mmCIF file of C-alpha atoms in Angstrom:
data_model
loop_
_atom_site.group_PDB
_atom_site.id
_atom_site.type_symbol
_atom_site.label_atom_id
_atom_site.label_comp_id
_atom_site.label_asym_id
_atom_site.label_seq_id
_atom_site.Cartn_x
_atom_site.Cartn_y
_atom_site.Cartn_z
ATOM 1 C CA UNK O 1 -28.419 -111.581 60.413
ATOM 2 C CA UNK O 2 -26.253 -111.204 57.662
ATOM 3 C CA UNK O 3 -25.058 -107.345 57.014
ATOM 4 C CA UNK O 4 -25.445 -106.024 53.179
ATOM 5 C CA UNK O 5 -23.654 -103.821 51.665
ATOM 6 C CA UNK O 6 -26.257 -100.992 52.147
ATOM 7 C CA UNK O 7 -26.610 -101.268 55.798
ATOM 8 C CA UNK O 8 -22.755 -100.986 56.356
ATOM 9 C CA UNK O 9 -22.670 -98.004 54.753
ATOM 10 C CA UNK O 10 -25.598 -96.216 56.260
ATOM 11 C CA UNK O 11 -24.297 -97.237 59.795
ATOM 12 C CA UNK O 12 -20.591 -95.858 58.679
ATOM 13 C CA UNK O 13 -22.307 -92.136 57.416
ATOM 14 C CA UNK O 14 -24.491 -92.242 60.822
ATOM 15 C CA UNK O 15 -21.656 -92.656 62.716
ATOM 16 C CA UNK O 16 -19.100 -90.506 61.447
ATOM 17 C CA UNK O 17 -21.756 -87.857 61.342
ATOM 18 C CA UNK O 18 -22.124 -87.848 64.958
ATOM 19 C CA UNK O 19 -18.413 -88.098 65.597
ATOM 20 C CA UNK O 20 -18.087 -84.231 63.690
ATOM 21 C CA UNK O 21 -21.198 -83.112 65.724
ATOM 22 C CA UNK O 22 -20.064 -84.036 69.361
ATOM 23 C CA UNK O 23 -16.825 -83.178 68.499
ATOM 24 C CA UNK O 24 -18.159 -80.025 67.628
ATOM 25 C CA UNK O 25 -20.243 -79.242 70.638
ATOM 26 C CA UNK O 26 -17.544 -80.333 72.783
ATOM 27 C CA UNK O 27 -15.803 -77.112 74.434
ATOM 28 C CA UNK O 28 -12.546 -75.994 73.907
ATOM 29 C CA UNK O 29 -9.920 -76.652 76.012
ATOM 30 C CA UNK O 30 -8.842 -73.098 76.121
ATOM 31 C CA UNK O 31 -12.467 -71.861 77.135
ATOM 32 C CA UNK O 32 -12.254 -73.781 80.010
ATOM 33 C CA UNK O 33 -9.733 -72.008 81.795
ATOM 34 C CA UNK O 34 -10.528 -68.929 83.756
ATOM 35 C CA UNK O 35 -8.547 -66.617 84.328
ATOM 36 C CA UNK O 36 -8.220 -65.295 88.287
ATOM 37 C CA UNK O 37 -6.424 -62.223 89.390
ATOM 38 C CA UNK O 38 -5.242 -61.924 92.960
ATOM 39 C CA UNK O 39 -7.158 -58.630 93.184
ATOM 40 C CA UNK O 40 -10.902 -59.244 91.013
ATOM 41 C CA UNK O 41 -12.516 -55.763 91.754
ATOM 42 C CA UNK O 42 -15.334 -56.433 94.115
ATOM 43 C CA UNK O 43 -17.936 -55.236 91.783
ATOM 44 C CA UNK O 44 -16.909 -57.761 89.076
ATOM 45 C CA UNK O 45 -19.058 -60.337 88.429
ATOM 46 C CA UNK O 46 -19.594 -62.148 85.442
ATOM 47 C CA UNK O 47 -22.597 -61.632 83.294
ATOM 48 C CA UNK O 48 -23.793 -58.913 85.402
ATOM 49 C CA UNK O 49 -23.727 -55.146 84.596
ATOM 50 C CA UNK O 50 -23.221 -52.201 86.692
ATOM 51 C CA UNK O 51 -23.797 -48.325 86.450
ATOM 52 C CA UNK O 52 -21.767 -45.716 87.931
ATOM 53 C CA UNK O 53 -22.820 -42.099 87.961
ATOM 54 C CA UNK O 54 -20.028 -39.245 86.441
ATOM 55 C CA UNK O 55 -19.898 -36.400 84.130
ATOM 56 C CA UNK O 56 -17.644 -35.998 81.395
ATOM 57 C CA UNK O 57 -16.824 -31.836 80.335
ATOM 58 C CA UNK O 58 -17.705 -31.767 76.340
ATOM 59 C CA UNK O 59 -16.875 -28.252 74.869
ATOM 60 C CA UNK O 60 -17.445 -25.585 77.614
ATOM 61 C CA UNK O 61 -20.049 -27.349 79.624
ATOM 62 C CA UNK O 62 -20.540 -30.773 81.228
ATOM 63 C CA UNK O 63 -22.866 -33.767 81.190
ATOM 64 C CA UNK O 64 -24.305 -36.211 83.753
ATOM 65 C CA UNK O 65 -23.566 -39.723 82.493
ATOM 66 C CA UNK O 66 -24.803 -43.090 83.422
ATOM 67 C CA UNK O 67 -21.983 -45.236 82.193
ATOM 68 C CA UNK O 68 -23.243 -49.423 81.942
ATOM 69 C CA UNK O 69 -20.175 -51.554 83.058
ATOM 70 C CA UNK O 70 -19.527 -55.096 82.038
ATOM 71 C CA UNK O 71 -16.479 -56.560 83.659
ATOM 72 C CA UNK O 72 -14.449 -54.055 84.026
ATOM 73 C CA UNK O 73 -14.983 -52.399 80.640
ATOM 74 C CA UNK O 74 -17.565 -49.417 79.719
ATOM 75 C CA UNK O 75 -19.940 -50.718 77.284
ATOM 76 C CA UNK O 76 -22.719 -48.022 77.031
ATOM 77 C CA UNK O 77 -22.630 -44.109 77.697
ATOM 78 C CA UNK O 78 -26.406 -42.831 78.619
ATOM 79 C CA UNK O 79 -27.743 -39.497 80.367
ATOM 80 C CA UNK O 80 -27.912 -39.437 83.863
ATOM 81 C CA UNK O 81 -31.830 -38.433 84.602
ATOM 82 C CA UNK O 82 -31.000 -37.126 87.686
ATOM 83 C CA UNK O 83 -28.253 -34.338 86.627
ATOM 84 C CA UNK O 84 -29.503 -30.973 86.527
ATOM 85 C CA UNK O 85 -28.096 -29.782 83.387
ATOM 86 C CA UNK O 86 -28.934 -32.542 80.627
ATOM 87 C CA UNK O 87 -31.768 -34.319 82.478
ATOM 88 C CA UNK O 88 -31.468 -38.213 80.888
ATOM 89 C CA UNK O 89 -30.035 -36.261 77.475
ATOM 90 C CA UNK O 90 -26.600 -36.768 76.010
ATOM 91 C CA UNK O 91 -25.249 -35.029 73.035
ATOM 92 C CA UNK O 92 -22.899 -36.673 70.448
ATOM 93 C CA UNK O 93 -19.846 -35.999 71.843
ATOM 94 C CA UNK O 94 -20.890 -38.195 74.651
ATOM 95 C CA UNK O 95 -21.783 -40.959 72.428
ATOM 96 C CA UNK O 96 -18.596 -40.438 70.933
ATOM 97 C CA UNK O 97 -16.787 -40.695 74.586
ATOM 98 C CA UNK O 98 -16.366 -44.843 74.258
ATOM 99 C CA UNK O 99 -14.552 -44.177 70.935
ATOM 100 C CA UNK O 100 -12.051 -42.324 72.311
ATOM 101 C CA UNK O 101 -11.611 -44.890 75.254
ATOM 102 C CA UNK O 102 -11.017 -47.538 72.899
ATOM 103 C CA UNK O 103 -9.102 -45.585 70.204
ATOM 104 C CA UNK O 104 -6.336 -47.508 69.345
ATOM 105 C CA UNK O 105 -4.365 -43.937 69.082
ATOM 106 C CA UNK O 106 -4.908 -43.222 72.251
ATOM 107 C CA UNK O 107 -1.970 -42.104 74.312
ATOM 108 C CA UNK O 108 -1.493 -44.235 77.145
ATOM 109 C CA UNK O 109 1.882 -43.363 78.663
ATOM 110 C CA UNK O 110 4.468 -40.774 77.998
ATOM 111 C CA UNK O 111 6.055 -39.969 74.884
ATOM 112 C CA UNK O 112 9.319 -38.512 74.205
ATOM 113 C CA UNK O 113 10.281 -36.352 71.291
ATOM 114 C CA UNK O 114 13.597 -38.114 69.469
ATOM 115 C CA UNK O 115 14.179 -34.592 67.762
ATOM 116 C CA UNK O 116 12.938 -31.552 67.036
ATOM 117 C CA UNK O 117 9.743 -31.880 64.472
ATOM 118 C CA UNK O 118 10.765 -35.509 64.492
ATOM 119 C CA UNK O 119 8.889 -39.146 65.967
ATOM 120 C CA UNK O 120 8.072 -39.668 69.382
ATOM 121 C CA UNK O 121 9.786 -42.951 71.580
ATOM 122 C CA UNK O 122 8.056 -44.297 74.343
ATOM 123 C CA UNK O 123 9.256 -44.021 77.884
ATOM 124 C CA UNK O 124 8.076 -45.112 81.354
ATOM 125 C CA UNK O 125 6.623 -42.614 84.067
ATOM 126 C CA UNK O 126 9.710 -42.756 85.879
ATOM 127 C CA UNK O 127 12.042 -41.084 83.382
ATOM 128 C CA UNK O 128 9.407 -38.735 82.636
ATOM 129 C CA UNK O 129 8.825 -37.195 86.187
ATOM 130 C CA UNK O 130 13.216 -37.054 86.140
ATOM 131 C CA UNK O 131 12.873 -35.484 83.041
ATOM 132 C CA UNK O 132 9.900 -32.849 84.328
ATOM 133 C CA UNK O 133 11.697 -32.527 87.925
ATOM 134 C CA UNK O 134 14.864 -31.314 85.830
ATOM 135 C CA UNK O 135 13.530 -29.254 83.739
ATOM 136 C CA UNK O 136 11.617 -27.406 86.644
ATOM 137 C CA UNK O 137 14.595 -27.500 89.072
ATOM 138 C CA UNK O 138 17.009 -26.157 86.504
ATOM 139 C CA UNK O 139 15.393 -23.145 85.720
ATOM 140 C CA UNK O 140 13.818 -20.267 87.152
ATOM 141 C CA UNK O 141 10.181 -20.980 87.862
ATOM 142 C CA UNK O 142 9.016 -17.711 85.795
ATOM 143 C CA UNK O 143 10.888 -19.210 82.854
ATOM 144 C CA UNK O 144 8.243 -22.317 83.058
ATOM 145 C CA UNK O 145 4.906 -22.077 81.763
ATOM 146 C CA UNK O 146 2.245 -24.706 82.548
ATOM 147 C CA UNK O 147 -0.331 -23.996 79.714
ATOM 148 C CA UNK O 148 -3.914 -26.324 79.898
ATOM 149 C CA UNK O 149 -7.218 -25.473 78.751
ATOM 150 C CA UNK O 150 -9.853 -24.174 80.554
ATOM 151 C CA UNK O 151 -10.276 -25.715 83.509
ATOM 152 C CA UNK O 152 -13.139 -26.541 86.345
ATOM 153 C CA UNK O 153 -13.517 -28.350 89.241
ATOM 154 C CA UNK O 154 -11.754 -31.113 90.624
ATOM 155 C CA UNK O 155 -8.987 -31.303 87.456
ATOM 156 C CA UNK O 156 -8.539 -27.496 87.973
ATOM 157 C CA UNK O 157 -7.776 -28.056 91.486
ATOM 158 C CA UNK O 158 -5.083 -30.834 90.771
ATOM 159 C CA UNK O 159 -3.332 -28.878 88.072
ATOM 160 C CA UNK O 160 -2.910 -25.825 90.537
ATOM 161 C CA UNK O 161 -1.869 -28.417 92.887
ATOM 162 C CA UNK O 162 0.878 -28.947 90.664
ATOM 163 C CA UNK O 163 1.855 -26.178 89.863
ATOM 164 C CA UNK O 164 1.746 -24.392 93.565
ATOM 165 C CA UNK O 165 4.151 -27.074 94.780
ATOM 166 C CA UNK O 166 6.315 -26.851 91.490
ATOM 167 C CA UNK O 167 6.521 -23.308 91.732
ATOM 168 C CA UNK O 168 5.774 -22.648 87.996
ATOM 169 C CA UNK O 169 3.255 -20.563 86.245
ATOM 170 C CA UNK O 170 -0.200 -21.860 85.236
ATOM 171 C CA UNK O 171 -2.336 -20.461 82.279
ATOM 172 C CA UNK O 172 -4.994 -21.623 80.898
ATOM 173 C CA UNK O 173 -6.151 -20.314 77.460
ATOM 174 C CA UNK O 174 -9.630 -20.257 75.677
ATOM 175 C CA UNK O 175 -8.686 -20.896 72.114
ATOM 176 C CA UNK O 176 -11.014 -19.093 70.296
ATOM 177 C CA UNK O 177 -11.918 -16.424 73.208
ATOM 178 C CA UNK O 178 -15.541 -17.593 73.013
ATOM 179 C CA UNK O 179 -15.767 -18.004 76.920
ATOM 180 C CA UNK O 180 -13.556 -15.202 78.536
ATOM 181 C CA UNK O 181 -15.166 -12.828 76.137
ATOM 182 C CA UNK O 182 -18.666 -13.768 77.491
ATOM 183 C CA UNK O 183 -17.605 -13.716 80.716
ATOM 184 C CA UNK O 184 -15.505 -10.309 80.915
ATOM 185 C CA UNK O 185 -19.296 -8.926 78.567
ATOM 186 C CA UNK O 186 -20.802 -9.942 81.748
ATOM 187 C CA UNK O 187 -18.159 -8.622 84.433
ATOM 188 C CA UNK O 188 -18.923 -5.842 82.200
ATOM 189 C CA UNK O 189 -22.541 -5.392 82.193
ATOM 190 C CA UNK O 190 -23.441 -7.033 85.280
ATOM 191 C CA UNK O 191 -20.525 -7.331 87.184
ATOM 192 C CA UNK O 192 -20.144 -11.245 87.473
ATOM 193 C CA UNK O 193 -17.405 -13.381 86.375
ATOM 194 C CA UNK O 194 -19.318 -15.940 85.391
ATOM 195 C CA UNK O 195 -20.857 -18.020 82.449
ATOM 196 C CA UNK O 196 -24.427 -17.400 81.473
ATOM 197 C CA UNK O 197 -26.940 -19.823 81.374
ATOM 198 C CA UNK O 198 -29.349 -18.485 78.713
ATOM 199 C CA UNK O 199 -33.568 -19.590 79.543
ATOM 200 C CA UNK O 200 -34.215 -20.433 76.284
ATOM 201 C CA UNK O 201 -37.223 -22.811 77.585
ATOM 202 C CA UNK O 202 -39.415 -19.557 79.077
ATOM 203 C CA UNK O 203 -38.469 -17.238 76.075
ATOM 204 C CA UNK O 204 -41.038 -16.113 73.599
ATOM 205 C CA UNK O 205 -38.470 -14.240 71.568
ATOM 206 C CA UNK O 206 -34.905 -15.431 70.393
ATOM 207 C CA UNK O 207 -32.290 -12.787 68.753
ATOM 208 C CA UNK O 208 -29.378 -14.658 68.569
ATOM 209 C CA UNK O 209 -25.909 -13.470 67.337
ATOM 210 C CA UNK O 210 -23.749 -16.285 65.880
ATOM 211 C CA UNK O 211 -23.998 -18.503 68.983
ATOM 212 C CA UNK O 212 -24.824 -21.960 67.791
ATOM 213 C CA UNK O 213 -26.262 -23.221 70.540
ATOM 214 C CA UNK O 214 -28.152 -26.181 68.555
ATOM 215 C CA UNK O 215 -24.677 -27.397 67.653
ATOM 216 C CA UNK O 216 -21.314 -27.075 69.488
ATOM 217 C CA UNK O 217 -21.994 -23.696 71.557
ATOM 218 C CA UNK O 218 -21.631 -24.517 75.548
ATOM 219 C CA UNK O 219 -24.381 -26.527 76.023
ATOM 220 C CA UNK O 220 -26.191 -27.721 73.196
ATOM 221 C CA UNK O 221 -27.574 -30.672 74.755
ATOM 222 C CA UNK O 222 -28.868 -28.386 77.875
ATOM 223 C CA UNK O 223 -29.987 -26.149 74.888
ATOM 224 C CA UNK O 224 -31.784 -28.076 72.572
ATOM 225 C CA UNK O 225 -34.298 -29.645 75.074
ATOM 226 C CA UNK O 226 -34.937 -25.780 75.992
ATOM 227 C CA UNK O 227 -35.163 -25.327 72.345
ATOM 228 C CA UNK O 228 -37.752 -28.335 72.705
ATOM 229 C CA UNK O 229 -39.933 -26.190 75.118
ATOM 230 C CA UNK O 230 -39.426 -23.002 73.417
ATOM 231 C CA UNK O 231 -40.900 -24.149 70.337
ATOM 232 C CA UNK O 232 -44.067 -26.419 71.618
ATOM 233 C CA UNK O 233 -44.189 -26.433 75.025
ATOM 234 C CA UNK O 234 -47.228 -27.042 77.152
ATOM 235 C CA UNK O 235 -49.453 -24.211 77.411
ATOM 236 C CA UNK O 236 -47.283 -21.502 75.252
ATOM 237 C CA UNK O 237 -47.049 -20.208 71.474
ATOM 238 C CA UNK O 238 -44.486 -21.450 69.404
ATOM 239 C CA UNK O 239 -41.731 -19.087 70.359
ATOM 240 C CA UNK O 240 -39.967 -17.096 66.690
ATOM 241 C CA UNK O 241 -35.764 -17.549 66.508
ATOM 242 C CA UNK O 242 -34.157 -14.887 64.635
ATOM 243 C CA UNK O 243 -30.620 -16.248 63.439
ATOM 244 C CA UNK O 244 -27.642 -13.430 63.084
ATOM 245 C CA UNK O 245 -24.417 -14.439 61.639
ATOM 246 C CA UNK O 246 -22.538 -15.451 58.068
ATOM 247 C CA UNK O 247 -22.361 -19.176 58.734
ATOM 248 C CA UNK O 248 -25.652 -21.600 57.535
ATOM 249 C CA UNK O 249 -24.853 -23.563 61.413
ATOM 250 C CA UNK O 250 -27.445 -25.883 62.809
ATOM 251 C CA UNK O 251 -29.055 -23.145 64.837
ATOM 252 C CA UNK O 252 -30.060 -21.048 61.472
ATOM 253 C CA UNK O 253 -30.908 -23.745 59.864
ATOM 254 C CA UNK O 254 -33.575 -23.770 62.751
ATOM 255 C CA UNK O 255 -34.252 -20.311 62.960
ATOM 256 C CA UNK O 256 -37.386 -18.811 61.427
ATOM 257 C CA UNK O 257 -35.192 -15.945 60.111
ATOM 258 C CA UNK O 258 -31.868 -15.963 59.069
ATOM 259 C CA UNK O 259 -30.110 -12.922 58.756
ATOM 260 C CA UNK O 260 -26.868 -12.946 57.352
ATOM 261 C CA UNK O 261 -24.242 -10.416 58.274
ATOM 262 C CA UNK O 262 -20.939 -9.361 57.370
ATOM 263 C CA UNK O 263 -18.221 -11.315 59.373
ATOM 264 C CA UNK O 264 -17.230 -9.239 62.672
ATOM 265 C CA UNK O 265 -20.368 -6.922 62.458
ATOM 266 C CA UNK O 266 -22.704 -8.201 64.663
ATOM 267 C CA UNK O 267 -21.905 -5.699 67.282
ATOM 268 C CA UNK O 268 -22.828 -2.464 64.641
ATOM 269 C CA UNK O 269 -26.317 -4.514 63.875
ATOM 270 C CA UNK O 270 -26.846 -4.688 67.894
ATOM 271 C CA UNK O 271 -26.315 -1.109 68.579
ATOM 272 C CA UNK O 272 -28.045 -0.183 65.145
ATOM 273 C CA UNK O 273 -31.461 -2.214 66.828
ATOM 274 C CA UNK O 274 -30.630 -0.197 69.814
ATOM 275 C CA UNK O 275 -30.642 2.773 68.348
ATOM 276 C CA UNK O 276 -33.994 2.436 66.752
ATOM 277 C CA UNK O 277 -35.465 1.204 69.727
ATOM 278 C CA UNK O 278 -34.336 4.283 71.588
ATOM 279 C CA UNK O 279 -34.954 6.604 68.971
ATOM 280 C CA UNK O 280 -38.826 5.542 68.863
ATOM 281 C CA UNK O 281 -39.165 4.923 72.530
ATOM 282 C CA UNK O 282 -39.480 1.624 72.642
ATOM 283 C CA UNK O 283 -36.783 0.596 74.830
ATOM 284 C CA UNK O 284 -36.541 0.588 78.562
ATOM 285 C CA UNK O 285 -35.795 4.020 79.760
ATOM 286 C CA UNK O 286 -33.348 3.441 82.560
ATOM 287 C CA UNK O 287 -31.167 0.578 80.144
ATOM 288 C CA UNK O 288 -31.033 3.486 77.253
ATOM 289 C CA UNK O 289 -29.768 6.023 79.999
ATOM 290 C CA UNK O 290 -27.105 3.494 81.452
ATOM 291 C CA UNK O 291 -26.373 2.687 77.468
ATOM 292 C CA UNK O 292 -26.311 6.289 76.338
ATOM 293 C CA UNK O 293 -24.675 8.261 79.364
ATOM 294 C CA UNK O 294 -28.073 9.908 79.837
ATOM 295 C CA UNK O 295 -28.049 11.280 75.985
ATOM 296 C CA UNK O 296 -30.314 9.312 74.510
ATOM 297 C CA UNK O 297 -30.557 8.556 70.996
ATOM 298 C CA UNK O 298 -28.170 11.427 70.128
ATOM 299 C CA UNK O 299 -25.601 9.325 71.251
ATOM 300 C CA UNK O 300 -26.040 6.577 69.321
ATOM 301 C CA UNK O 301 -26.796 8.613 65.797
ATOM 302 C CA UNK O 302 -23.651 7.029 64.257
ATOM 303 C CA UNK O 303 -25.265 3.541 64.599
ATOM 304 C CA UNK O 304 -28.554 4.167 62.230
ATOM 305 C CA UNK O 305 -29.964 1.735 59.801
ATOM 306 C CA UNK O 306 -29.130 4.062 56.841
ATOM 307 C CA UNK O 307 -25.637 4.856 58.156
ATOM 308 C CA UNK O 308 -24.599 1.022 58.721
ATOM 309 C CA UNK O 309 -26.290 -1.471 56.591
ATOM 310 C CA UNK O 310 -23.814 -1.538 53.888
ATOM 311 C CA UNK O 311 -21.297 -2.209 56.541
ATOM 312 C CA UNK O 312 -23.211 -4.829 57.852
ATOM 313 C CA UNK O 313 -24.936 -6.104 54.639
ATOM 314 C CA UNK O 314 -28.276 -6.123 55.698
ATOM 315 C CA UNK O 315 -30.997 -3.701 54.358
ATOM 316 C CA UNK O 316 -31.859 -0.818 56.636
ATOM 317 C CA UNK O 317 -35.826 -1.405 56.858
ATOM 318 C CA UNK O 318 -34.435 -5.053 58.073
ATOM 319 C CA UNK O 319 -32.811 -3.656 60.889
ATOM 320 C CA UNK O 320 -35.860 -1.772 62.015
ATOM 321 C CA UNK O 321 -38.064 -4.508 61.172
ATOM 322 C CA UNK O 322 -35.955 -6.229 64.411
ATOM 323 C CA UNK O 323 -35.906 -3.612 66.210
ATOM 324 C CA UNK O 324 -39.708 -3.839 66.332
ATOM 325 C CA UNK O 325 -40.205 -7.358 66.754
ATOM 326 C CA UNK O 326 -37.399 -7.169 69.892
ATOM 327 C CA UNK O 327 -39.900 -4.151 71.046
ATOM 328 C CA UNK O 328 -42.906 -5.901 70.532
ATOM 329 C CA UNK O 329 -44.944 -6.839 73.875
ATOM 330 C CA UNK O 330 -46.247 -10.323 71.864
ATOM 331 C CA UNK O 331 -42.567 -11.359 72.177
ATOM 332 C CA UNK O 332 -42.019 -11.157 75.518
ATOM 333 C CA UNK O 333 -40.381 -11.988 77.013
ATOM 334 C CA UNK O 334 -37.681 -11.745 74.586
ATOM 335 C CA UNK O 335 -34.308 -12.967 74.746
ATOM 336 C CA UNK O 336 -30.754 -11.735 73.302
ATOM 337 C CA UNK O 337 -28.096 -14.058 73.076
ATOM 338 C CA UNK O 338 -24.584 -13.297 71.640
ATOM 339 C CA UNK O 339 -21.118 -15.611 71.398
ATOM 340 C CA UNK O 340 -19.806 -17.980 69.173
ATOM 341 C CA UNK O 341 -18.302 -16.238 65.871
ATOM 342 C CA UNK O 342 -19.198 -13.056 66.592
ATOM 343 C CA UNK O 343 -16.958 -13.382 69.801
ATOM 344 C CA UNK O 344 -13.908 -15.640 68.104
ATOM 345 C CA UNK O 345 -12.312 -12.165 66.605
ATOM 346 C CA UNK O 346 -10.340 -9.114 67.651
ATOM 347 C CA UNK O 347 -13.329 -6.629 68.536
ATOM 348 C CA UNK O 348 -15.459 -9.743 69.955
ATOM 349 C CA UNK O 349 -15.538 -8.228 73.163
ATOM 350 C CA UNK O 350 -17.502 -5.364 71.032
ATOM 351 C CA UNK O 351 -19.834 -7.749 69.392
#
């Protein structure tokens, strides 16, 4: 059979067609080599994802995390169900935790200052612990000052590892005095050192000073699904959250009444409610003796609605108005909470 013109051609396209397509499906040469470490982690096998239990400290409090491993690399950050505090619930600092992994700013080894206010240089572990041991050996161990946050648990017991066998002085600070001002309140009041964990959930009543706890105050994840229950829970009212403090924060945005108060005064508004509450009978006899000295009211005269609300900014007849819905028995039981701003100052302790 003789070939035409036509049929050459259409056998020509046919065949270079399928030339580009197999040549296309073929696989790489690159992809087929694998690469195989001496030491593959035993838990590393391809395709298949694993999940390891932790907790990672955002702000003052922690979080249980599930963290979903694909080998070798954290892909996915989720609550842990099973940890007491956040109960399957992660906040978005948590979220945020795999960005920071991956950050390509991320500081990965030690960095040396070239001169004073100047760039960093790299340098290897090595010449840093020479550097450290120098530095520590060539002065008097008073004259050193390890300074770290606030520390817990396992990372507080390394770092005063360190520094016990270095001989050098560890401090931690609380930047804005938010925490050791709670905690010295409550050495105070109750005689613990210890951080509060506020039952928002079984509250009928909120009167919070500045604390945002709906946003960045200790807990908010631990928080907000007691906020959950506080406000339609099974079986309960919807619970009323009064809001004190100058800032619009997440937590008076949610608040049924904001009430905004000169910076720093918190404390005068507290002992103004107190006041009232004494001064009608309203509040618990043996806490206004402990409060007063025995004196009752009397002693607290200075603090009256008409004597402080222009210090404050807010209206006298609004301070009683608290005062009688903290009194009221359809609020209870009622709950006080006080931190955030209103502790971050120089009479926070006060506040």
């Amino acid at each position: 059979m003789a070939l035409t013109r036509r049929q050459f051609l259409k056998w020509a396209g046919v065949t270079g067609i399928g030339a580009v397509v197999f040549n296309g499906c073929r696989v790489p040469d690159h992809e087929i080599q694998v690469q195989s470490p001496v030491e593959m982690p035993e838990d590393l096998v391809t395709g298949r994802d694993n999940y390891y239990a932790t907790a990672a400290q955002l702000g003052l409090a922690s979080e249980g995390l599930l963290v979903r491993v694909m080998e070798g690399r954290a892909k996915k950050i989720e609550g842990n169900p099973d940890h007491p505090v956040n109960t399957g619930k992660h906040g978005i600092r948590a979220e945020a935790l795999l960005q920071a992994l991956y950050h390509p700013d991320r500081i990965k080894h030690p960095l040396l200052r070239i001169a004073k206010g100047g760039p960093f240089r790299r340098i290897d572990w090595t010449e840093a612990i020479e550097r450290l041991t120098a530095i520590i050996s060539d002065r008097d161990p008073n004259e050193v000052l390890l300074a770290t946050p606030l520390l817990r648990g396992r990372a507080a017991d390394v770092v005063q590892a360190f520094a016990d066998g270095s001989r050098i002085r560890l401090q931690g600070f609380d930047a804005l005095g938010c925490e050791s001002v709670a905690r010295e309140a409550l050495r105070q009041l109750y005689g613990q050192n210890a951080q509060p964990d506020f039952d928002i959930a079984h509250a009928s009543y909120i009167l919070n000073f500045g604390a945002d706890f709906l946003g960045n105050w200790i807990n908010p994840t631990n928080y907000s699904r007691g906020y959950g229950e506080f406000r339609q829970g099974d079986g309960r009212s919807r619970g009323r959250l009064v809001h004190v403090g100058a800032r619009y924060s997440t937590t008076a945005a949610a608040a049924d009444h904001w009430v905004y108060a000169t910076p720093g005064s918190e404390g005068l508004l507290a002992m103004s409610i107190a006041y009232t509450m004494i001064d009608e009978g309203t509040a618990d006899s043996d806490a206004a003796s402990a409060l007063t000295g025995g004196h009752g009211a009397r002693a607290l005269q200075a603090f009256a609605p008409e004597r402080v609300a222009a210090r404050i900014g807010v209206d006298a007849h609004v301070i009683s108005e608290l005062a009688h819905e903290l009194a009221d028995k359809k609020h209870h039981p009622a709950l006080v909470i006080g931190g955030g701003p209103a502790a971050a100052q120089a009479n926070g302790l006060f506040n």
